[in-house]
Amino acid sequence: MRKVLNMNLGWKFIQHDEEQALARVHQDDNWESVNIPHTWNAIDGANGFDYYKGACWYRKEFAIETVAKGNKVFIEFNGSNSVTDVYVNGHHLGQHRGGYSIFRFDITDLVEFGKKNTLAVKVDNTVYEDVYPQMADFTFYGGIYRDVNLVITNQVHFDLLDYGSQGVYLVQDQVSDEQANLTIKSLVVNDRSEEKKVRVWAEILDGTGKKAAYSVKEVVLAAGETQVIEMPAVIKNPTLWNGLNNPYLYNAKVTLESFNDTVDELSIPFGVRYFEVDSEKGFFLNGEHLPLYGVSRHQDRKDMGWGITRKEHKEDMELIKEVGATSIRLAHYQHDQYFYDLCDQEGMVVWAEIPFISVMSKTELEGVNPKQQMIELIRQNFNHPSIIFWGIQNEIQIGGDRPEVRSLVKELNELTKKEDPTRLSTMANVMFVQDKDEYNFITDTVGYNKYYGWYTGKTEDFAGWLDGFHQTNPEVKLSISEYGAEGILQYHSNTPKVKDYTEEYHALYHETVWGIFSKRPYLWATYVWNMFDFGANIRDEGGVQGRNNKGLITYDRRIKKDAFYMYKANWSSERIVHITSKRFVDRVDETITVKVYSNCDQVTLYANGSEIETKTSDDRVFVFENVPLIDGLNEIKAISNQDGLMIEDRASFNKVDESNPSYVAPEAETGGLVSNWFQMPEMGEVEIEELEISDDVYSTRSTLGELLEKKETREVIKKYLGNFSEEHPMFGMAQGMPIDVLASMAEDLFTDKVMYMLNKELTKINK
């Protein structure tokens, strides 16, 4: 029978490349003692550009009982970022390229049973030209950050070397309310030197342990053979996995039997369901419309990086449940199996994806690594009912409009549909992809990462773009895969505005955008970017280095921003009353406006014990104007008494004579992501004239990358934008963007004068 032995404890670690560390005997007494999960970037990974990237080593001694001799032994890594070389007793087992999926090596012939063995692992989070991601707006934490296990099996076993999968696939051929037709596909390995006759037995047990279906098949395995065995199974009148309403799970108990012995066994929780996306009406689960109220999640946490445990995974899920979400986009890579398990158990609809993001390699054009990662993602997660959508790319257009990128996106979609025709493919386009671009017609569904009201334009612009896109492409199944704004709790304002980083603008942004999205049923999902603040080493804005602050909850998960409660009021059935701007304590005004988020019918506000007003609202936002303040501390209370349940919230505001300067972000830190990329010249008087721009000349319609390739255009860019080169940490993010797009993200820098002078000089240069 199979045994899984956890190997997380008692490792030695050194934070540099030590050539002789692979040896069976090596002096590691002075190395740091660590346990898995571990990352060497737990602290520096969110502190800006200069976090440690390079090769590091882990070593561990282990023993396997003599009684296990004659069995197969595998070493299993659940996540190690990003290029990992594994050695046992000085022998190189192999290398895994990619930082997010399960991988295993067969170590049977290298271990000595009953004796001490040495496991040495080199892990390197350097960016390689053929490993993804190439670049992205999040920190690439290095280390063995998920569980390590020894797996001991019989020589006849379910395949452990099938791209890290379980070796058993529960294929849902056809599911309805009346019955679920399944194919149980097993990959069975015979590592014996002679043929072996075995029986494959599959029992489907319901939630009470009662048998719901079964199937059995006898096979003869030749020596050294891996055989694919398919068996039908039918569940009559199934209880369907139905999202939050009823995340019902069956259990597939699949065993290999030989005479009276069970030689291998797997127990796989799974759910049966059917679904569709309608381009007009949105997402349907089991024939019923289900609004996908979505949040996105990165896996890192303050002072832990990616080295988190089940405790942190569970805490994240509880917070996502609390806000009322029905769907999660697990970005931008494969997440821990435990979190997918939680999604199954809690009823979350999942968008799972690979890190084919931002930029494609310039040297490896076949896409070997993203294809590998896609196969790993699908095969390792095939049996999770929560996963409905496979994501094949995120903003890969940032790196420029290259034919090989378009070709690879199509190939990834074809691969995805081949690996799993039972689910839907999707992708997240960058905001500047045009409505009629072929990117919108490759996958089954599509998403856009749109940031009106933060990077470009006004929040209200969402309405016009959404309706225009839908009118142009009525058959395209559209979602918003990312939207959001930075919100830093230090900053506050009575008059919030775009790119001021205040908590008030963060909340107002989400109020406005959600008001637009909720009125458009053709959107099959919308995903807040992000549920949590996260490490992003290339960022330096709003006075915060190395972090993306768009989360509804802070990086350490300790504080829920006001926008969290706005969504909770709209999405959750739990009654809430929440007074906003509690951290905006010091007030200079004689009267203030108090805003309350609530899903109750009416809310009554009190100030310093006196009733102010009772209000109703049809959008879950209750605004009380002209609330008087007295000098010093003021106690504000909001109460709702509905259906016999009284709910209240309290806030304290301090009436002061002078405004608190700490509430305002330094001017140099505002203006958004692009504002500190370029050094603009002082512009004197410029007479702006009409310019004719044709396709055979350069202009601000050209991408930054195009303009930097040619000497003449590069000199123009340097003259007006400064020395923005490949050394800049944001170069990879910017190179594929047209200057017009960059200008829309920083209109205060790219003034009409600057744009006119750029075009005046660029249009003189022929392509």
mmCIF file of N, CA, C and O in Angstrom, residues 19-91:
data_model
loop_
_atom_site.group_PDB
_atom_site.id
_atom_site.type_symbol
_atom_site.label_atom_id
_atom_site.label_comp_id
_atom_site.label_asym_id
_atom_site.label_seq_id
_atom_site.Cartn_x
_atom_site.Cartn_y
_atom_site.Cartn_z
ATOM 1 N N GLU A 19 28.958 25.084 -5.112
ATOM 2 C CA GLU A 19 29.112 24.056 -6.143
ATOM 3 C C GLU A 19 29.147 22.639 -5.586
ATOM 4 O O GLU A 19 28.581 21.712 -6.166
ATOM 5 N N GLN A 20 29.792 22.443 -4.446
ATOM 6 C CA GLN A 20 29.963 21.088 -3.910
ATOM 7 C C GLN A 20 28.795 20.639 -3.028
ATOM 8 O O GLN A 20 28.817 19.542 -2.475
ATOM 9 N N ALA A 21 27.753 21.470 -2.928
ATOM 10 C CA ALA A 21 26.644 21.148 -2.026
ATOM 11 C C ALA A 21 25.826 19.951 -2.497
ATOM 12 O O ALA A 21 25.036 19.399 -1.741
ATOM 13 N N LEU A 22 26.015 19.528 -3.731
ATOM 14 C CA LEU A 22 25.275 18.380 -4.248
ATOM 15 C C LEU A 22 25.773 17.056 -3.675
ATOM 16 O O LEU A 22 25.089 16.031 -3.757
ATOM 17 N N ALA A 23 26.967 17.060 -3.102
ATOM 18 C CA ALA A 23 27.603 15.815 -2.676
ATOM 19 C C ALA A 23 26.840 15.156 -1.530
ATOM 20 O O ALA A 23 26.154 15.806 -0.742
ATOM 21 N N ARG A 24 27.013 13.858 -1.426
ATOM 22 C CA ARG A 24 26.374 13.127 -0.329
ATOM 23 C C ARG A 24 26.898 13.604 1.014
ATOM 24 O O ARG A 24 26.131 13.774 1.981
ATOM 25 N N VAL A 25 28.186 13.831 1.100
ATOM 26 C CA VAL A 25 28.802 14.343 2.329
ATOM 27 C C VAL A 25 29.315 15.740 2.046
ATOM 28 O O VAL A 25 30.110 15.949 1.127
ATOM 29 N N HIS A 26 28.816 16.695 2.808
ATOM 30 C CA HIS A 26 29.213 18.085 2.613
ATOM 31 C C HIS A 26 29.065 18.813 3.947
ATOM 32 O O HIS A 26 28.114 18.565 4.703
ATOM 33 N N GLN A 27 29.987 19.698 4.220
ATOM 34 C CA GLN A 27 29.975 20.417 5.489
ATOM 35 C C GLN A 27 28.877 21.483 5.456
ATOM 36 O O GLN A 27 29.018 22.543 4.844
ATOM 37 N N ASP A 28 27.749 21.184 6.114
ATOM 38 C CA ASP A 28 26.638 22.144 6.142
ATOM 39 C C ASP A 28 26.235 22.515 7.573
ATOM 40 O O ASP A 28 25.149 23.048 7.803
ATOM 41 N N ASP A 29 27.139 22.236 8.532
ATOM 42 C CA ASP A 29 26.815 22.525 9.934
ATOM 43 C C ASP A 29 26.541 24.001 10.172
ATOM 44 O O ASP A 29 25.729 24.364 11.036
ATOM 45 N N ASN A 30 27.214 24.864 9.415
ATOM 46 C CA ASN A 30 27.051 26.300 9.621
ATOM 47 C C ASN A 30 25.923 26.896 8.776
ATOM 48 O O ASN A 30 25.690 28.100 8.810
ATOM 49 N N TRP A 31 25.239 26.055 8.015
ATOM 50 C CA TRP A 31 24.093 26.538 7.243
ATOM 51 C C TRP A 31 22.924 26.845 8.185
ATOM 52 O O TRP A 31 22.862 26.352 9.312
ATOM 53 N N GLU A 32 21.999 27.636 7.693
ATOM 54 C CA GLU A 32 20.804 27.972 8.468
ATOM 55 C C GLU A 32 19.881 26.762 8.550
ATOM 56 O O GLU A 32 19.687 26.039 7.568
ATOM 57 N N SER A 33 19.316 26.527 9.716
ATOM 58 C CA SER A 33 18.315 25.467 9.889
ATOM 59 C C SER A 33 16.934 26.026 9.554
ATOM 60 O O SER A 33 16.523 27.053 10.115
ATOM 61 N N VAL A 34 16.235 25.371 8.637
ATOM 62 C CA VAL A 34 14.918 25.859 8.215
ATOM 63 C C VAL A 34 13.964 24.676 8.100
ATOM 64 O O VAL A 34 14.373 23.520 8.003
ATOM 65 N N ASN A 35 12.673 25.001 8.081
ATOM 66 C CA ASN A 35 11.623 24.043 7.765
ATOM 67 C C ASN A 35 10.903 24.495 6.501
ATOM 68 O O ASN A 35 10.922 25.677 6.142
ATOM 69 N N ILE A 36 10.289 23.561 5.837
ATOM 70 C CA ILE A 36 9.475 23.837 4.664
ATOM 71 C C ILE A 36 8.033 24.038 5.149
ATOM 72 O O ILE A 36 7.592 23.294 6.024
ATOM 73 N N PRO A 37 7.290 25.007 4.621
ATOM 74 C CA PRO A 37 7.595 25.894 3.485
ATOM 75 C C PRO A 37 8.602 26.979 3.849
ATOM 76 O O PRO A 37 8.616 27.489 4.975
ATOM 77 N N HIS A 38 9.416 27.349 2.851
ATOM 78 C CA HIS A 38 10.466 28.326 3.080
ATOM 79 C C HIS A 38 10.703 29.160 1.823
ATOM 80 O O HIS A 38 10.649 28.643 0.706
ATOM 81 N N THR A 39 10.926 30.436 2.008
ATOM 82 C CA THR A 39 11.398 31.304 0.932
ATOM 83 C C THR A 39 12.475 32.210 1.479
ATOM 84 O O THR A 39 12.390 32.665 2.624
ATOM 85 N N TRP A 40 13.486 32.470 0.664
ATOM 86 C CA TRP A 40 14.540 33.386 1.113
ATOM 87 C C TRP A 40 14.171 34.846 0.864
ATOM 88 O O TRP A 40 14.935 35.743 1.195
ATOM 89 N N ASN A 41 12.988 35.082 0.299
ATOM 90 C CA ASN A 41 12.544 36.455 0.034
ATOM 91 C C ASN A 41 11.384 36.876 0.926
ATOM 92 O O ASN A 41 10.648 37.809 0.584
ATOM 93 N N ALA A 42 11.200 36.210 2.050
ATOM 94 C CA ALA A 42 10.065 36.531 2.918
ATOM 95 C C ALA A 42 10.060 37.994 3.328
ATOM 96 O O ALA A 42 9.005 38.624 3.420
ATOM 97 N N ILE A 43 11.251 38.559 3.551
ATOM 98 C CA ILE A 43 11.343 39.962 3.986
ATOM 99 C C ILE A 43 11.674 40.887 2.824
ATOM 100 O O ILE A 43 10.992 41.891 2.606
ATOM 101 N N ASP A 44 12.681 40.553 2.044
ATOM 102 C CA ASP A 44 13.099 41.503 1.003
ATOM 103 C C ASP A 44 12.229 41.450 -0.248
ATOM 104 O O ASP A 44 12.307 42.322 -1.109
ATOM 105 N N GLY A 45 11.335 40.454 -0.359
ATOM 106 C CA GLY A 45 10.530 40.304 -1.566
ATOM 107 C C GLY A 45 9.524 41.402 -1.794
ATOM 108 O O GLY A 45 9.033 41.573 -2.909
ATOM 109 N N ALA A 46 9.192 42.159 -0.759
ATOM 110 C CA ALA A 46 8.237 43.259 -0.917
ATOM 111 C C ALA A 46 8.872 44.586 -0.534
ATOM 112 O O ALA A 46 8.177 45.528 -0.149
ATOM 113 N N ASN A 47 10.180 44.652 -0.665
ATOM 114 C CA ASN A 47 10.891 45.875 -0.289
ATOM 115 C C ASN A 47 11.505 46.592 -1.475
ATOM 116 O O ASN A 47 12.440 47.363 -1.324
ATOM 117 N N GLY A 48 11.005 46.321 -2.667
ATOM 118 C CA GLY A 48 11.504 47.062 -3.817
ATOM 119 C C GLY A 48 12.261 46.201 -4.795
ATOM 120 O O GLY A 48 12.169 44.978 -4.806
ATOM 121 N N PHE A 49 13.058 46.866 -5.629
ATOM 122 C CA PHE A 49 13.663 46.221 -6.785
ATOM 123 C C PHE A 49 14.750 45.212 -6.413
ATOM 124 O O PHE A 49 14.942 44.213 -7.104
ATOM 125 N N ASP A 50 15.479 45.439 -5.335
ATOM 126 C CA ASP A 50 16.709 44.694 -5.089
ATOM 127 C C ASP A 50 16.511 43.522 -4.138
ATOM 128 O O ASP A 50 17.194 43.404 -3.122
ATOM 129 N N TYR A 51 15.569 42.646 -4.448
ATOM 130 C CA TYR A 51 15.447 41.437 -3.641
ATOM 131 C C TYR A 51 16.346 40.362 -4.247
ATOM 132 O O TYR A 51 16.703 40.412 -5.427
ATOM 133 N N TYR A 52 16.699 39.362 -3.427
ATOM 134 C CA TYR A 52 17.693 38.378 -3.857
ATOM 135 C C TYR A 52 17.109 37.442 -4.904
ATOM 136 O O TYR A 52 16.088 36.779 -4.683
ATOM 137 N N LYS A 53 17.799 37.350 -6.019
ATOM 138 C CA LYS A 53 17.462 36.397 -7.082
ATOM 139 C C LYS A 53 18.732 35.638 -7.447
ATOM 140 O O LYS A 53 19.755 36.244 -7.754
ATOM 141 N N GLY A 54 18.654 34.327 -7.385
ATOM 142 C CA GLY A 54 19.819 33.509 -7.704
ATOM 143 C C GLY A 54 19.641 32.098 -7.181
ATOM 144 O O GLY A 54 18.571 31.712 -6.699
ATOM 145 N N ALA A 55 20.702 31.310 -7.276
ATOM 146 C CA ALA A 55 20.662 29.918 -6.843
ATOM 147 C C ALA A 55 20.966 29.817 -5.351
ATOM 148 O O ALA A 55 21.868 30.487 -4.844
ATOM 149 N N CYS A 56 20.211 28.983 -4.656
ATOM 150 C CA CYS A 56 20.427 28.676 -3.245
ATOM 151 C C CYS A 56 20.309 27.158 -3.071
ATOM 152 O O CYS A 56 19.797 26.462 -3.940
ATOM 153 N N TRP A 57 20.774 26.684 -1.920
ATOM 154 C CA TRP A 57 20.805 25.237 -1.704
ATOM 155 C C TRP A 57 20.062 24.843 -0.426
ATOM 156 O O TRP A 57 20.101 25.564 0.585
ATOM 157 N N TYR A 58 19.418 23.691 -0.503
ATOM 158 C CA TYR A 58 18.801 23.025 0.648
ATOM 159 C C TYR A 58 19.394 21.614 0.750
ATOM 160 O O TYR A 58 19.627 20.956 -0.270
ATOM 161 N N ARG A 59 19.605 21.149 1.974
ATOM 162 C CA ARG A 59 20.076 19.775 2.196
ATOM 163 C C ARG A 59 19.311 19.158 3.366
ATOM 164 O O ARG A 59 18.921 19.851 4.309
ATOM 165 N N LYS A 60 19.116 17.834 3.267
ATOM 166 C CA LYS A 60 18.426 17.119 4.339
ATOM 167 C C LYS A 60 18.840 15.655 4.326
ATOM 168 O O LYS A 60 18.966 15.051 3.258
ATOM 169 N N GLU A 61 19.055 15.104 5.513
ATOM 170 C CA GLU A 61 19.279 13.664 5.643
ATOM 171 C C GLU A 61 17.956 12.972 5.926
ATOM 172 O O GLU A 61 17.091 13.519 6.623
ATOM 173 N N PHE A 62 17.799 11.763 5.381
ATOM 174 C CA PHE A 62 16.570 11.007 5.616
ATOM 175 C C PHE A 62 16.883 9.520 5.548
ATOM 176 O O PHE A 62 17.894 9.104 4.960
ATOM 177 N N ALA A 63 16.012 8.754 6.146
ATOM 178 C CA ALA A 63 16.169 7.297 6.128
ATOM 179 C C ALA A 63 14.847 6.652 5.751
ATOM 180 O O ALA A 63 13.770 7.184 6.048
ATOM 181 N N ILE A 64 14.935 5.504 5.088
ATOM 182 C CA ILE A 64 13.758 4.721 4.723
ATOM 183 C C ILE A 64 13.926 3.332 5.321
ATOM 184 O O ILE A 64 14.972 2.687 5.162
ATOM 185 N N GLU A 65 12.900 2.870 6.000
ATOM 186 C CA GLU A 65 12.987 1.577 6.692
ATOM 187 C C GLU A 65 13.307 0.444 5.712
ATOM 188 O O GLU A 65 12.852 0.438 4.566
ATOM 189 N N THR A 66 14.061 -0.525 6.229
ATOM 190 C CA THR A 66 14.447 -1.682 5.402
ATOM 191 C C THR A 66 13.232 -2.429 4.891
ATOM 192 O O THR A 66 13.253 -2.995 3.783
ATOM 193 N N VAL A 67 12.144 -2.405 5.655
ATOM 194 C CA VAL A 67 10.944 -3.136 5.272
ATOM 195 C C VAL A 67 10.353 -2.619 3.962
ATOM 196 O O VAL A 67 9.603 -3.327 3.287
ATOM 197 N N ALA A 68 10.715 -1.395 3.578
ATOM 198 C CA ALA A 68 10.189 -0.807 2.338
ATOM 199 C C ALA A 68 10.948 -1.285 1.106
ATOM 200 O O ALA A 68 10.549 -0.994 -0.029
ATOM 201 N N LYS A 69 12.040 -1.997 1.309
ATOM 202 C CA LYS A 69 12.839 -2.465 0.167
ATOM 203 C C LYS A 69 11.989 -3.342 -0.743
ATOM 204 O O LYS A 69 11.203 -4.167 -0.287
ATOM 205 N N GLY A 70 12.140 -3.159 -2.035
ATOM 206 C CA GLY A 70 11.317 -3.866 -3.004
ATOM 207 C C GLY A 70 10.168 -3.033 -3.515
ATOM 208 O O GLY A 70 9.514 -3.387 -4.502
ATOM 209 N N ASN A 71 9.900 -1.894 -2.853
ATOM 210 C CA ASN A 71 8.883 -0.953 -3.303
ATOM 211 C C ASN A 71 9.511 0.146 -4.161
ATOM 212 O O ASN A 71 10.741 0.220 -4.295
ATOM 213 N N LYS A 72 8.678 0.992 -4.705
ATOM 214 C CA LYS A 72 9.136 2.171 -5.434
ATOM 215 C C LYS A 72 9.121 3.370 -4.484
ATOM 216 O O LYS A 72 8.234 3.492 -3.629
ATOM 217 N N VAL A 73 10.118 4.243 -4.645
ATOM 218 C CA VAL A 73 10.220 5.423 -3.793
ATOM 219 C C VAL A 73 10.331 6.657 -4.689
ATOM 220 O O VAL A 73 11.169 6.699 -5.604
ATOM 221 N N PHE A 74 9.491 7.643 -4.421
ATOM 222 C CA PHE A 74 9.483 8.886 -5.186
ATOM 223 C C PHE A 74 9.652 10.068 -4.238
ATOM 224 O O PHE A 74 9.167 10.044 -3.098
ATOM 225 N N ILE A 75 10.346 11.092 -4.706
ATOM 226 C CA ILE A 75 10.410 12.359 -3.981
ATOM 227 C C ILE A 75 9.459 13.321 -4.676
ATOM 228 O O ILE A 75 9.453 13.415 -5.906
ATOM 229 N N GLU A 76 8.631 13.996 -3.881
ATOM 230 C CA GLU A 76 7.574 14.859 -4.418
ATOM 231 C C GLU A 76 7.723 16.278 -3.891
ATOM 232 O O GLU A 76 7.801 16.495 -2.678
ATOM 233 N N PHE A 77 7.766 17.235 -4.813
ATOM 234 C CA PHE A 77 7.794 18.657 -4.470
ATOM 235 C C PHE A 77 6.478 19.282 -4.942
ATOM 236 O O PHE A 77 6.101 19.155 -6.107
ATOM 237 N N ASN A 78 5.821 19.997 -4.035
ATOM 238 C CA ASN A 78 4.535 20.606 -4.384
ATOM 239 C C ASN A 78 4.667 22.030 -4.895
ATOM 240 O O ASN A 78 3.714 22.577 -5.430
ATOM 241 N N GLY A 79 5.845 22.621 -4.754
ATOM 242 C CA GLY A 79 6.076 23.958 -5.282
ATOM 243 C C GLY A 79 7.453 24.444 -4.898
ATOM 244 O O GLY A 79 7.794 24.545 -3.714
ATOM 245 N N SER A 80 8.279 24.724 -5.920
ATOM 246 C CA SER A 80 9.650 25.178 -5.705
ATOM 247 C C SER A 80 9.985 26.147 -6.835
ATOM 248 O O SER A 80 9.904 25.771 -8.003
ATOM 249 N N ASN A 81 10.356 27.373 -6.495
ATOM 250 C CA ASN A 81 10.474 28.424 -7.507
ATOM 251 C C ASN A 81 11.925 28.857 -7.745
ATOM 252 O O ASN A 81 12.591 29.284 -6.821
ATOM 253 N N SER A 82 12.352 28.816 -9.055
ATOM 254 C CA SER A 82 11.529 28.381 -10.181
ATOM 255 C C SER A 82 12.217 27.262 -10.962
ATOM 256 O O SER A 82 11.549 26.473 -11.618
ATOM 257 N N VAL A 83 13.560 27.207 -10.934
ATOM 258 C CA VAL A 83 14.288 26.099 -11.560
ATOM 259 C C VAL A 83 14.923 25.281 -10.438
ATOM 260 O O VAL A 83 15.694 25.807 -9.631
ATOM 261 N N THR A 84 14.575 24.001 -10.397
ATOM 262 C CA THR A 84 14.977 23.146 -9.274
ATOM 263 C C THR A 84 15.744 21.929 -9.767
ATOM 264 O O THR A 84 15.262 21.185 -10.622
ATOM 265 N N ASP A 85 16.948 21.733 -9.217
ATOM 266 C CA ASP A 85 17.754 20.539 -9.478
ATOM 267 C C ASP A 85 17.792 19.694 -8.213
ATOM 268 O O ASP A 85 18.072 20.214 -7.125
ATOM 269 N N VAL A 86 17.544 18.393 -8.362
ATOM 270 C CA VAL A 86 17.419 17.507 -7.208
ATOM 271 C C VAL A 86 18.491 16.418 -7.277
ATOM 272 O O VAL A 86 18.688 15.786 -8.322
ATOM 273 N N TYR A 87 19.175 16.206 -6.144
ATOM 274 C CA TYR A 87 20.233 15.201 -6.034
ATOM 275 C C TYR A 87 19.947 14.299 -4.839
ATOM 276 O O TYR A 87 19.558 14.775 -3.764
ATOM 277 N N VAL A 88 20.151 13.014 -5.023
ATOM 278 C CA VAL A 88 20.087 12.064 -3.912
ATOM 279 C C VAL A 88 21.413 11.311 -3.856
ATOM 280 O O VAL A 88 21.869 10.757 -4.862
ATOM 281 N N ASN A 89 22.047 11.396 -2.695
ATOM 282 C CA ASN A 89 23.345 10.736 -2.476
ATOM 283 C C ASN A 89 24.356 11.109 -3.561
ATOM 284 O O ASN A 89 25.145 10.281 -4.044
ATOM 285 N N GLY A 90 24.302 12.386 -3.954
ATOM 286 C CA GLY A 90 25.258 12.908 -4.922
ATOM 287 C C GLY A 90 24.896 12.694 -6.373
ATOM 288 O O GLY A 90 25.603 13.179 -7.266
ATOM 289 N N HIS A 91 23.800 11.998 -6.659
ATOM 290 C CA HIS A 91 23.391 11.708 -8.029
ATOM 291 C C HIS A 91 22.280 12.672 -8.464
ATOM 292 O O HIS A 91 21.305 12.877 -7.727
#
